[in-house]
Tab-separated table of N, CA and C in Angstrom:
chain	number	residue	atom	x	y	z
A	24	MET	N	-2.200	-21.062	-19.526
A	24	MET	CA	-3.123	-21.190	-18.414
A	24	MET	C	-4.232	-20.220	-18.545
A	25	GLU	N	-5.498	-20.842	-18.147
A	25	GLU	CA	-6.641	-20.083	-18.183
A	25	GLU	C	-6.633	-18.931	-17.042
A	26	SER	N	-7.332	-17.836	-17.303
A	26	SER	CA	-7.362	-16.822	-16.343
A	26	SER	C	-8.246	-17.324	-15.107
A	27	VAL	N	-7.717	-16.824	-13.969
A	27	VAL	CA	-8.339	-17.377	-12.701
A	27	VAL	C	-9.549	-16.548	-12.341
A	28	ASP	N	-10.633	-17.196	-11.869
A	28	ASP	CA	-11.758	-16.511	-11.353
A	28	ASP	C	-11.501	-16.122	-9.974
A	29	LEU	N	-11.208	-14.713	-9.778
A	29	LEU	CA	-10.694	-14.268	-8.391
A	29	LEU	C	-11.698	-14.522	-7.329
A	30	SER	N	-12.927	-14.779	-7.649
A	30	SER	CA	-13.919	-15.069	-6.509
A	30	SER	C	-13.646	-16.379	-5.894
A	31	THR	N	-12.805	-17.260	-6.656
A	31	THR	CA	-12.486	-18.573	-5.988
A	31	THR	C	-11.179	-18.542	-5.194
A	32	ILE	N	-10.642	-17.404	-4.932
A	32	ILE	CA	-9.471	-17.178	-4.146
A	32	ILE	C	-9.872	-17.034	-2.618
A	33	SER	N	-9.285	-17.847	-1.803
A	33	SER	CA	-9.546	-17.746	-0.355
A	33	SER	C	-8.300	-17.798	0.524
A	34	LEU	N	-8.473	-17.453	1.782
A	34	LEU	CA	-7.240	-17.636	2.719
A	34	LEU	C	-7.777	-18.574	3.762
A	35	ARG	N	-6.916	-19.509	4.305
A	35	ARG	CA	-7.171	-20.319	5.378
A	35	ARG	C	-5.839	-20.723	6.001
A	36	PRO	N	-5.841	-21.176	7.239
A	36	PRO	CA	-4.635	-21.812	7.752
A	36	PRO	C	-4.107	-22.867	7.010
A	37	PHE	N	-2.796	-23.087	7.156
A	37	PHE	CA	-2.184	-24.255	6.454
A	37	PHE	C	-2.577	-25.545	7.149
A	38	LYS	N	-2.587	-26.663	6.341
A	38	LYS	CA	-2.791	-28.003	6.875
A	38	LYS	C	-1.700	-28.815	6.346
A	39	ILE	N	-1.342	-29.931	7.102
A	39	ILE	CA	-0.310	-30.832	6.669
A	39	ILE	C	-0.667	-31.390	5.200
A	40	SER	N	-1.882	-31.601	4.999
A	40	SER	CA	-2.302	-32.098	3.670
A	40	SER	C	-1.852	-31.116	2.496
A	41	ASP	N	-1.467	-29.858	2.804
A	41	ASP	CA	-1.123	-29.023	1.713
A	41	ASP	C	0.246	-29.327	1.120
A	42	VAL	N	1.014	-30.230	1.650
A	42	VAL	CA	2.371	-30.482	1.308
A	42	VAL	C	2.597	-30.604	-0.219
A	43	ASP	N	1.873	-31.217	-0.942
A	43	ASP	CA	2.114	-31.339	-2.338
A	43	ASP	C	1.959	-30.038	-3.103
A	44	ASP	N	0.834	-29.372	-2.827
A	44	ASP	CA	0.628	-28.032	-3.421
A	44	ASP	C	1.695	-27.074	-3.010
A	45	PHE	N	2.029	-27.095	-1.646
A	45	PHE	CA	2.929	-26.110	-1.108
A	45	PHE	C	4.243	-26.371	-1.767
A	46	PHE	N	4.744	-27.589	-2.024
A	46	PHE	CA	5.919	-27.833	-2.611
A	46	PHE	C	6.090	-27.273	-4.097
A	47	LEU	N	4.938	-27.353	-4.735
A	47	LEU	CA	4.960	-26.852	-6.130
A	47	LEU	C	5.481	-25.419	-6.193
A	48	TRP	N	4.976	-24.466	-5.282
A	48	TRP	CA	5.520	-23.104	-5.320
A	48	TRP	C	6.619	-22.793	-4.437
A	49	ALA	N	6.720	-23.453	-3.192
A	49	ALA	CA	7.790	-23.220	-2.342
A	49	ALA	C	9.164	-23.838	-2.720
A	50	GLY	N	8.991	-24.742	-3.741
A	50	GLY	CA	10.177	-25.440	-4.340
A	50	GLY	C	10.630	-24.696	-5.618
A	51	ASP	N	10.003	-23.564	-5.913
A	51	ASP	CA	10.389	-22.831	-7.171
A	51	ASP	C	11.225	-21.691	-6.744
A	52	ASP	N	12.480	-21.629	-7.323
A	52	ASP	CA	13.480	-20.526	-7.132
A	52	ASP	C	12.858	-19.122	-7.473
A	53	GLU	N	12.031	-19.158	-8.552
A	53	GLU	CA	11.432	-17.863	-8.970
A	53	GLU	C	10.587	-17.276	-7.854
A	54	VAL	N	9.898	-18.090	-7.127
A	54	VAL	CA	8.956	-17.659	-6.128
A	54	VAL	C	9.771	-17.214	-4.843
A	55	THR	N	10.734	-18.016	-4.481
A	55	THR	CA	11.461	-17.795	-3.254
A	55	THR	C	12.594	-16.715	-3.384
A	56	ARG	N	12.918	-16.267	-4.572
A	56	ARG	CA	14.022	-15.297	-4.603
A	56	ARG	C	13.718	-14.024	-3.982
A	57	ASN	N	12.552	-13.726	-3.757
A	57	ASN	CA	12.143	-12.536	-2.973
A	57	ASN	C	11.616	-12.774	-1.669
A	58	LEU	N	11.883	-14.016	-1.180
A	58	LEU	CA	11.425	-14.372	0.258
A	58	LEU	C	12.771	-14.573	1.086
A	59	ARG	N	12.661	-14.389	2.356
A	59	ARG	CA	13.762	-14.602	3.332
A	59	ARG	C	14.013	-16.118	3.402
A	60	TRP	N	13.028	-16.962	3.185
A	60	TRP	CA	13.379	-18.319	3.346
A	60	TRP	C	13.934	-18.962	2.030
A	61	LYS	N	14.597	-20.081	2.236
A	61	LYS	CA	15.225	-20.658	1.030
A	61	LYS	C	14.188	-21.656	0.290
A	62	THR	N	14.480	-21.944	-0.864
A	62	THR	CA	13.603	-22.823	-1.711
A	62	THR	C	13.623	-24.168	-1.036
A	63	CYS	N	12.356	-24.769	-0.878
A	63	CYS	CA	12.251	-26.111	-0.450
A	63	CYS	C	12.841	-27.084	-1.363
A	64	GLY	N	13.644	-27.911	-0.874
A	64	GLY	CA	14.387	-28.909	-1.824
A	64	GLY	C	13.724	-30.337	-1.857
A	65	SER	N	12.762	-30.549	-1.024
A	65	SER	CA	12.117	-31.790	-1.071
A	65	SER	C	10.700	-31.701	-0.353
A	66	LYS	N	10.042	-32.744	-0.668
A	66	LYS	CA	8.561	-32.700	0.058
A	66	LYS	C	8.775	-32.899	1.679
A	67	GLU	N	9.881	-33.580	2.010
A	67	GLU	CA	10.115	-33.674	3.403
A	67	GLU	C	10.341	-32.371	4.023
A	68	GLU	N	11.203	-31.457	3.407
A	68	GLU	CA	11.415	-30.159	3.845
A	68	GLU	C	10.131	-29.358	3.904
A	69	ALA	N	9.347	-29.414	2.866
A	69	ALA	CA	8.129	-28.746	2.763
A	69	ALA	C	7.104	-29.116	3.876
A	70	LEU	N	7.174	-30.400	4.231
A	70	LEU	CA	6.245	-30.991	5.333
A	70	LEU	C	6.752	-30.346	6.570
A	71	ALA	N	8.053	-30.362	6.804
A	71	ALA	CA	8.677	-29.843	8.032
A	71	ALA	C	8.336	-28.332	8.194
A	72	PHE	N	8.470	-27.562	7.107
A	72	PHE	CA	8.132	-26.137	7.093
A	72	PHE	C	6.683	-25.939	7.466
A	73	ILE	N	5.824	-26.643	6.907
A	73	ILE	CA	4.379	-26.490	7.170
A	73	ILE	C	4.122	-26.744	8.696
A	74	ARG	N	4.685	-27.901	9.158
A	74	ARG	CA	4.409	-28.337	10.474
A	74	ARG	C	5.128	-27.381	11.530
A	75	ASP	N	6.329	-27.050	11.280
A	75	ASP	CA	7.101	-26.288	12.269
A	75	ASP	C	7.039	-24.695	12.170
A	76	VAL	N	6.639	-24.262	11.038
A	76	VAL	CA	6.626	-22.744	10.758
A	76	VAL	C	5.226	-22.269	10.437
A	77	CYS	N	4.664	-22.766	9.449
A	77	CYS	CA	3.254	-22.409	8.966
A	77	CYS	C	2.170	-22.520	10.058
A	78	ILE	N	2.020	-23.661	10.548
A	78	ILE	CA	0.897	-24.025	11.376
A	78	ILE	C	1.050	-23.327	12.754
A	79	PRO	N	2.095	-23.259	13.404
A	79	PRO	CA	2.195	-22.452	14.693
A	79	PRO	C	2.325	-20.914	14.549
A	80	HIS	N	2.516	-20.489	13.323
A	80	HIS	CA	2.743	-19.095	13.132
A	80	HIS	C	1.389	-18.295	13.568
A	81	PRO	N	1.500	-17.076	14.198
A	81	PRO	CA	0.405	-16.278	14.690
A	81	PRO	C	-0.637	-15.911	13.663
A	82	TRP	N	-0.056	-15.637	12.368
A	82	TRP	CA	-1.023	-15.231	11.295
A	82	TRP	C	-0.331	-15.479	10.017
A	83	ARG	N	-0.334	-16.775	9.649
A	83	ARG	CA	0.157	-17.218	8.231
A	83	ARG	C	-1.079	-18.009	7.686
A	84	ARG	N	-1.450	-17.533	6.402
A	84	ARG	CA	-2.528	-18.172	5.761
A	84	ARG	C	-2.030	-18.726	4.432
A	85	SER	N	-2.689	-19.770	4.109
A	85	SER	CA	-2.528	-20.283	2.718
A	85	SER	C	-3.370	-19.605	1.711
A	86	VAL	N	-2.846	-19.163	0.633
A	86	VAL	CA	-3.650	-18.605	-0.484
A	86	VAL	C	-4.134	-19.731	-1.240
A	87	CYS	N	-5.513	-19.876	-1.417
A	87	CYS	CA	-6.029	-21.045	-1.980
A	87	CYS	C	-6.887	-20.750	-3.212
A	88	LEU	N	-6.665	-21.499	-4.241
A	88	LEU	CA	-7.558	-21.506	-5.446
A	88	LEU	C	-8.367	-22.892	-5.405
A	89	ASP	N	-9.600	-22.704	-5.182
A	89	ASP	CA	-10.362	-24.008	-5.094
A	89	ASP	C	-9.806	-24.905	-3.979
A	90	ASP	N	-9.407	-24.368	-2.801
A	90	ASP	CA	-8.858	-25.073	-1.677
A	90	ASP	C	-7.461	-25.626	-1.960
A	91	CYS	N	-6.742	-25.334	-3.053
A	91	CYS	CA	-5.368	-25.879	-3.310
A	91	CYS	C	-4.489	-24.759	-2.964
A	92	SER	N	-3.480	-24.955	-2.203
A	92	SER	CA	-2.519	-23.878	-1.787
A	92	SER	C	-1.625	-23.464	-3.015
A	93	ILE	N	-1.633	-22.176	-3.240
A	93	ILE	CA	-0.901	-21.624	-4.462
A	93	ILE	C	-0.036	-20.509	-3.947
A	94	GLY	N	0.020	-20.233	-2.523
A	94	GLY	CA	0.860	-19.147	-2.027
A	94	GLY	C	0.594	-18.976	-0.579
A	95	PHE	N	1.075	-17.879	-0.069
A	95	PHE	CA	0.867	-17.545	1.360
A	95	PHE	C	0.737	-16.048	1.579
A	96	VAL	N	0.329	-15.655	2.718
A	96	VAL	CA	0.336	-14.320	3.238
A	96	VAL	C	0.615	-14.421	4.649
A	97	SER	N	1.506	-13.704	5.249
A	97	SER	CA	1.876	-13.735	6.571
A	97	SER	C	1.933	-12.323	7.236
A	98	VAL	N	1.573	-12.246	8.509
A	98	VAL	CA	1.678	-10.987	9.282
A	98	VAL	C	2.465	-11.330	10.493
A	99	TYR	N	3.460	-10.454	10.705
A	99	TYR	CA	4.364	-10.582	11.855
A	99	TYR	C	4.127	-9.441	12.861
A	100	PRO	N	3.366	-9.644	13.877
A	100	PRO	CA	3.053	-8.578	14.841
A	100	PRO	C	4.289	-8.255	15.629
A	101	TRP	N	4.498	-6.981	15.881
A	101	TRP	CA	5.582	-6.645	16.855
A	101	TRP	C	4.951	-6.614	18.254
A	102	SER	N	5.796	-6.305	19.220
A	102	SER	CA	5.451	-6.385	20.619
A	102	SER	C	5.872	-5.190	21.385
A	103	GLY	N	5.545	-5.187	22.675
A	103	GLY	CA	6.006	-4.145	23.529
A	103	GLY	C	5.475	-2.774	23.072
A	104	ASP	N	6.440	-1.768	23.099
A	104	ASP	CA	5.995	-0.390	22.721
A	104	ASP	C	5.768	-0.301	21.091
A	105	GLU	N	6.081	-1.422	20.429
A	105	GLU	CA	5.926	-1.411	19.004
A	105	GLU	C	4.757	-2.254	18.615
A	106	ARG	N	3.922	-2.660	19.591
A	106	ARG	CA	2.738	-3.502	19.331
A	106	ARG	C	1.572	-2.984	18.447
A	107	HIS	N	1.738	-1.672	18.060
A	107	HIS	CA	0.715	-1.125	17.224
A	107	HIS	C	0.961	-1.417	15.726
A	108	LYS	N	2.097	-2.045	15.484
A	108	LYS	CA	2.467	-2.281	14.045
A	108	LYS	C	2.704	-3.802	13.806
A	109	ALA	N	2.689	-4.155	12.479
A	109	ALA	CA	3.039	-5.422	12.097
A	109	ALA	C	3.518	-5.460	10.593
A	110	ASP	N	4.345	-6.475	10.310
A	110	ASP	CA	4.936	-6.486	8.965
A	110	ASP	C	4.055	-7.545	8.234
A	111	ILE	N	3.836	-7.324	6.872
A	111	ILE	CA	3.110	-8.239	6.122
A	111	ILE	C	4.011	-8.642	4.845
A	112	GLY	N	3.916	-9.980	4.570
A	112	GLY	CA	4.622	-10.488	3.453
A	112	GLY	C	3.735	-11.492	2.682
A	113	TYR	N	4.020	-11.790	1.453
A	113	TYR	CA	3.201	-12.741	0.615
A	113	TYR	C	4.002	-13.248	-0.534
A	114	ALA	N	3.477	-14.354	-1.146
A	114	ALA	CA	4.047	-14.823	-2.315
A	114	ALA	C	2.983	-15.704	-2.973
A	115	ILE	N	3.013	-15.773	-4.284
A	115	ILE	CA	2.099	-16.564	-5.077
A	115	ILE	C	2.925	-17.444	-6.083
A	116	GLY	N	2.454	-18.576	-6.333
A	116	GLY	CA	3.206	-19.547	-7.242
A	116	GLY	C	3.354	-18.799	-8.623
A	117	SER	N	4.509	-18.967	-9.169
A	117	SER	CA	4.931	-18.248	-10.402
A	117	SER	C	3.903	-18.486	-11.575
A	118	SER	N	3.308	-19.605	-11.624
A	118	SER	CA	2.360	-19.878	-12.788
A	118	SER	C	1.074	-19.043	-12.642
A	119	TYR	N	0.888	-18.374	-11.464
A	119	TYR	CA	-0.277	-17.595	-11.256
A	119	TYR	C	0.058	-16.080	-11.298
A	120	TRP	N	1.200	-15.647	-11.597
A	120	TRP	CA	1.622	-14.264	-11.540
A	120	TRP	C	0.841	-13.524	-12.674
A	121	GLY	N	0.600	-12.242	-12.470
A	121	GLY	CA	0.042	-11.399	-13.486
A	121	GLY	C	-1.515	-11.446	-13.645
A	122	GLN	N	-2.101	-12.207	-12.716
A	122	GLN	CA	-3.565	-12.384	-12.846
A	122	GLN	C	-4.435	-11.654	-11.758
A	123	GLY	N	-3.735	-10.824	-11.017
A	123	GLY	CA	-4.472	-10.049	-9.969
A	123	GLY	C	-4.642	-10.795	-8.587
A	124	ILE	N	-4.065	-11.981	-8.515
A	124	ILE	CA	-4.365	-12.834	-7.372
A	124	ILE	C	-3.603	-12.149	-6.168
A	125	ALA	N	-2.436	-11.654	-6.204
A	125	ALA	CA	-1.794	-11.029	-4.989
A	125	ALA	C	-2.661	-9.858	-4.546
A	126	THR	N	-3.113	-9.080	-5.531
A	126	THR	CA	-3.951	-7.898	-5.162
A	126	THR	C	-5.207	-8.339	-4.378
A	127	LYS	N	-5.937	-9.369	-5.003
A	127	LYS	CA	-7.129	-10.022	-4.355
A	127	LYS	C	-6.715	-10.403	-2.902
A	128	VAL	N	-5.620	-11.109	-2.760
A	128	VAL	CA	-5.200	-11.693	-1.487
A	128	VAL	C	-5.013	-10.519	-0.442
A	129	LEU	N	-4.394	-9.491	-0.814
A	129	LEU	CA	-4.315	-8.383	0.107
A	129	LEU	C	-5.569	-7.682	0.468
A	130	GLN	N	-6.491	-7.574	-0.620
A	130	GLN	CA	-7.788	-7.139	-0.323
A	130	GLN	C	-8.625	-7.871	0.649
A	131	ILE	N	-8.411	-9.199	0.691
A	131	ILE	CA	-8.979	-10.051	1.713
A	131	ILE	C	-8.286	-10.052	2.996
A	132	ALA	N	-6.853	-10.014	2.995
A	132	ALA	CA	-6.129	-10.169	4.186
A	132	ALA	C	-6.092	-8.968	5.036
A	133	VAL	N	-5.889	-7.782	4.492
A	133	VAL	CA	-5.622	-6.591	5.306
A	133	VAL	C	-6.801	-6.288	6.213
A	134	PRO	N	-8.117	-6.236	5.710
A	134	PRO	CA	-9.143	-5.985	6.692
A	134	PRO	C	-9.264	-7.070	7.758
A	135	GLN	N	-8.999	-8.312	7.405
A	135	GLN	CA	-9.116	-9.430	8.375
A	135	GLN	C	-7.987	-9.259	9.507
A	136	VAL	N	-6.795	-8.883	9.086
A	136	VAL	CA	-5.807	-8.682	10.037
A	136	VAL	C	-6.156	-7.587	11.142
A	137	PHE	N	-6.638	-6.491	10.570
A	137	PHE	CA	-7.132	-5.460	11.514
A	137	PHE	C	-8.209	-5.879	12.452
A	138	LYS	N	-9.125	-6.817	12.035
A	138	LYS	CA	-10.072	-7.448	12.837
A	138	LYS	C	-9.438	-8.313	13.837
A	139	ASP	N	-8.470	-9.167	13.330
A	139	ASP	CA	-7.799	-10.188	14.227
A	139	ASP	C	-6.870	-9.505	15.308
A	140	PHE	N	-6.387	-8.400	15.027
A	140	PHE	CA	-5.446	-7.780	15.917
A	140	PHE	C	-6.034	-6.355	16.199
A	141	PRO	N	-6.992	-6.224	17.050
A	141	PRO	CA	-7.754	-4.934	17.235
A	141	PRO	C	-6.840	-3.800	17.678
A	142	ASN	N	-5.726	-4.004	18.314
A	142	ASN	CA	-4.825	-2.891	18.721
A	142	ASN	C	-3.869	-2.517	17.568
A	143	LEU	N	-3.874	-3.178	16.416
A	143	LEU	CA	-2.947	-2.860	15.397
A	143	LEU	C	-3.365	-1.525	14.647
A	144	LEU	N	-2.452	-0.634	14.532
A	144	LEU	CA	-2.761	0.564	13.750
A	144	LEU	C	-2.075	0.641	12.409
A	145	ARG	N	-1.003	-0.060	12.242
A	145	ARG	CA	-0.110	0.097	11.037
A	145	ARG	C	0.377	-1.370	10.618
A	146	LEU	N	0.037	-1.565	9.257
A	146	LEU	CA	0.645	-2.739	8.530
A	146	LEU	C	1.771	-2.085	7.710
A	147	GLN	N	2.826	-2.766	7.682
A	147	GLN	CA	3.960	-2.322	6.899
A	147	GLN	C	4.611	-3.473	5.936
A	148	ALA	N	4.973	-3.076	4.891
A	148	ALA	CA	5.752	-4.012	3.932
A	148	ALA	C	7.013	-3.466	3.440
A	149	PHE	N	8.036	-4.331	3.385
A	149	PHE	CA	9.327	-3.930	2.947
A	149	PHE	C	9.599	-4.760	1.776
A	150	VAL	N	9.919	-4.025	0.577
A	150	VAL	CA	10.043	-4.791	-0.799
A	150	VAL	C	11.282	-4.217	-1.398
A	151	ASP	N	11.976	-5.281	-1.856
A	151	ASP	CA	13.284	-5.090	-2.642
A	151	ASP	C	12.990	-4.002	-3.786
A	152	VAL	N	13.839	-3.071	-3.947
A	152	VAL	CA	13.628	-1.955	-4.834
A	152	VAL	C	13.511	-2.589	-6.258
A	153	ASP	N	14.039	-3.698	-6.562
A	153	ASP	CA	13.907	-4.311	-7.900
A	153	ASP	C	12.636	-5.130	-8.134
A	154	ASN	N	11.834	-5.313	-7.058
A	154	ASN	CA	10.595	-6.199	-7.190
A	154	ASN	C	9.494	-5.209	-7.457
A	155	LYS	N	9.435	-4.710	-8.693
A	155	LYS	CA	8.406	-3.818	-9.089
A	155	LYS	C	6.978	-4.359	-9.116
A	156	PRO	N	6.778	-5.687	-9.475
A	156	PRO	CA	5.418	-6.211	-9.462
A	156	PRO	C	4.852	-6.090	-8.102
A	157	SER	N	5.659	-6.480	-6.984
A	157	SER	CA	5.106	-6.506	-5.643
A	157	SER	C	4.831	-5.011	-5.237
A	158	GLN	N	5.579	-4.093	-5.680
A	158	GLN	CA	5.365	-2.678	-5.348
A	158	GLN	C	4.035	-2.232	-5.962
A	159	ARG	N	3.753	-2.702	-7.108
A	159	ARG	CA	2.489	-2.324	-7.832
A	159	ARG	C	1.263	-2.953	-7.133
A	160	VAL	N	1.472	-4.257	-6.641
A	160	VAL	CA	0.352	-4.890	-5.905
A	160	VAL	C	0.023	-3.973	-4.670
A	161	LEU	N	0.983	-3.641	-3.877
A	161	LEU	CA	0.740	-2.776	-2.657
A	161	LEU	C	0.064	-1.519	-3.097
A	162	GLU	N	0.498	-0.786	-4.110
A	162	GLU	CA	-0.007	0.470	-4.439
A	162	GLU	C	-1.442	0.261	-4.879
A	163	LYS	N	-1.730	-0.726	-5.566
A	163	LYS	CA	-3.151	-0.971	-6.051
A	163	LYS	C	-4.187	-1.238	-5.001
A	164	VAL	N	-3.647	-1.808	-3.854
A	164	VAL	CA	-4.503	-2.101	-2.704
A	164	VAL	C	-4.692	-0.853	-1.786
A	165	GLY	N	-3.778	0.129	-1.954
A	165	GLY	CA	-3.837	1.415	-1.119
A	165	GLY	C	-2.751	1.614	-0.211
A	166	PHE	N	-1.705	0.785	-0.195
A	166	PHE	CA	-0.548	1.103	0.649
A	166	PHE	C	0.094	2.252	0.191
A	167	THR	N	0.709	3.039	1.120
A	167	THR	CA	1.458	4.300	0.879
A	167	THR	C	2.920	3.988	0.720
A	168	ARG	N	3.565	4.381	-0.294
A	168	ARG	CA	5.008	4.317	-0.435
A	168	ARG	C	5.680	5.409	0.481
A	169	GLU	N	6.398	4.915	1.434
A	169	GLU	CA	6.920	5.938	2.418
A	169	GLU	C	8.357	6.287	2.072
A	170	GLY	N	9.098	5.445	1.324
A	170	GLY	CA	10.442	5.771	0.937
A	170	GLY	C	11.221	4.658	0.754
A	171	VAL	N	12.507	4.954	0.298
A	171	VAL	CA	13.537	3.836	0.136
A	171	VAL	C	14.510	3.912	1.256
A	172	LEU	N	14.741	2.670	1.835
A	172	LEU	CA	15.628	2.476	2.882
A	172	LEU	C	16.901	2.015	2.228
A	173	ARG	N	17.887	2.877	2.120
A	173	ARG	CA	19.142	2.510	1.372
A	173	ARG	C	20.061	1.678	2.221
A	174	LYS	N	20.678	0.604	1.488
A	174	LYS	CA	21.618	-0.343	2.209
A	174	LYS	C	20.907	-0.842	3.436
A	175	TYR	N	19.655	-1.227	3.311
A	175	TYR	CA	18.810	-1.481	4.583
A	175	TYR	C	19.233	-2.848	5.253
A	176	THR	N	19.270	-3.934	4.435
A	176	THR	CA	19.488	-5.200	5.078
A	176	THR	C	20.234	-6.137	4.071
A	177	TYR	N	20.900	-7.112	4.681
A	177	TYR	CA	21.421	-8.226	3.863
A	177	TYR	C	20.278	-9.130	3.521
A	178	PHE	N	20.195	-9.365	2.211
A	178	PHE	CA	19.085	-10.348	1.850
A	178	PHE	C	19.782	-11.476	0.909
A	179	LYS	N	19.761	-12.560	1.424
A	179	LYS	CA	20.426	-13.723	0.789
A	179	LYS	C	21.877	-13.389	0.447
A	180	GLY	N	22.578	-12.756	1.418
A	180	GLY	CA	24.020	-12.394	1.268
A	180	GLY	C	24.391	-11.135	0.555
A	181	VAL	N	23.390	-10.437	0.098
A	181	VAL	CA	23.634	-9.125	-0.597
A	181	VAL	C	23.048	-7.968	0.056
A	182	LEU	N	23.718	-6.916	0.323
A	182	LEU	CA	23.194	-5.753	0.980
A	182	LEU	C	22.233	-4.935	0.029
A	183	LYS	N	20.931	-4.819	0.292
A	183	LYS	CA	19.966	-4.341	-0.546
A	183	LYS	C	19.148	-3.046	-0.026
A	184	ASP	N	18.787	-2.335	-1.006
A	184	ASP	CA	17.855	-1.264	-0.713
A	184	ASP	C	16.398	-1.804	-0.745
A	185	PHE	N	15.564	-1.331	0.252
A	185	PHE	CA	14.177	-1.725	0.285
A	185	PHE	C	13.274	-0.542	0.227
A	186	VAL	N	12.083	-0.720	-0.308
A	186	VAL	CA	11.008	0.259	-0.291
A	186	VAL	C	10.116	-0.078	0.880
A	187	VAL	N	9.739	0.883	1.603
A	187	VAL	CA	8.846	0.640	2.801
A	187	VAL	C	7.562	1.239	2.327
A	188	TYR	N	6.426	0.353	2.625
A	188	TYR	CA	4.957	0.733	2.403
A	188	TYR	C	4.292	0.575	3.665
A	189	SER	N	3.340	1.418	3.887
A	189	SER	CA	2.337	1.196	5.008
A	189	SER	C	0.844	1.321	4.750
A	190	PHE	N	0.077	0.762	5.591
A	190	PHE	CA	-1.355	0.903	5.534
A	190	PHE	C	-1.858	1.008	6.899
A	191	LEU	N	-2.652	2.065	7.051
A	191	LEU	CA	-3.148	2.409	8.446
A	191	LEU	C	-4.564	1.749	8.627
A	192	SER	N	-4.842	1.440	9.889
A	192	SER	CA	-6.178	0.918	10.144
A	192	SER	C	-7.368	1.736	9.852
A	193	THR	N	-7.089	3.198	9.676
A	193	THR	CA	-8.184	4.063	9.357
A	193	THR	C	-8.281	4.226	7.921
A	194	GLU	N	-7.465	3.581	7.057
A	194	GLU	CA	-7.550	3.679	5.662
A	194	GLU	C	-8.472	2.607	5.011
A	195	LYS	N	-8.877	2.903	3.814
A	195	LYS	CA	-9.784	2.033	3.101
A	195	LYS	C	-9.074	1.240	1.992
A	196	ILE	N	-9.374	-0.080	1.750
A	196	ILE	CA	-8.770	-0.839	0.802
A	196	ILE	C	-9.253	-0.314	-0.562
A	197	LEU	N	-8.396	-0.228	-1.516
A	197	LEU	CA	-8.747	0.192	-2.926
A	197	LEU	C	-9.230	-1.109	-3.682
A	198	SER	N	-10.096	-0.841	-4.663
A	198	SER	CA	-10.519	-2.052	-5.516
A	198	SER	C	-9.447	-2.701	-6.228
A	199	GLY	N	-8.344	-1.995	-6.504
A	199	GLY	CA	-7.184	-2.677	-7.139
A	199	GLY	C	-7.218	-2.496	-8.683
A	200	ASP	N	-8.128	-1.766	-9.147
A	200	ASP	CA	-8.245	-1.592	-10.588
A	200	ASP	C	-7.345	-0.502	-11.111
């Protein structure tokens, strides 16, 4: 595969018409092994997921390469006394790994999230200790590794350790180089 021109990467809300592109990566076990959701087994499942989960979500964006969906980034705002923070998660189709796309996505998404949620002070990411590539992405963008949460949560039936990262609204995005 040719290297991707990162200037062609964009974020936008999901559309029903994304179903074919969405299924290419959401139907890939390599992509979903680090996600809480299961691999989409059919285009019908992918369509239902876009319609019922992606479109109504408060901040889930399609990662697009020339307007074709190749992944997602989501922000889950907390509420009440915890309304100052939100969790962020992302995934990119496996055929696009290793090209700087996830780093570019976070460089676009993080400042936009702080604009869209003006009371937000902290974005946090929880990453499986074994998912080193995702940890590198967060560090390249400027997230701070806060520590390892031992035996933190069951993930697809297995009790796992997770690394917690944070990015504060007062911090600056790094270029990622």
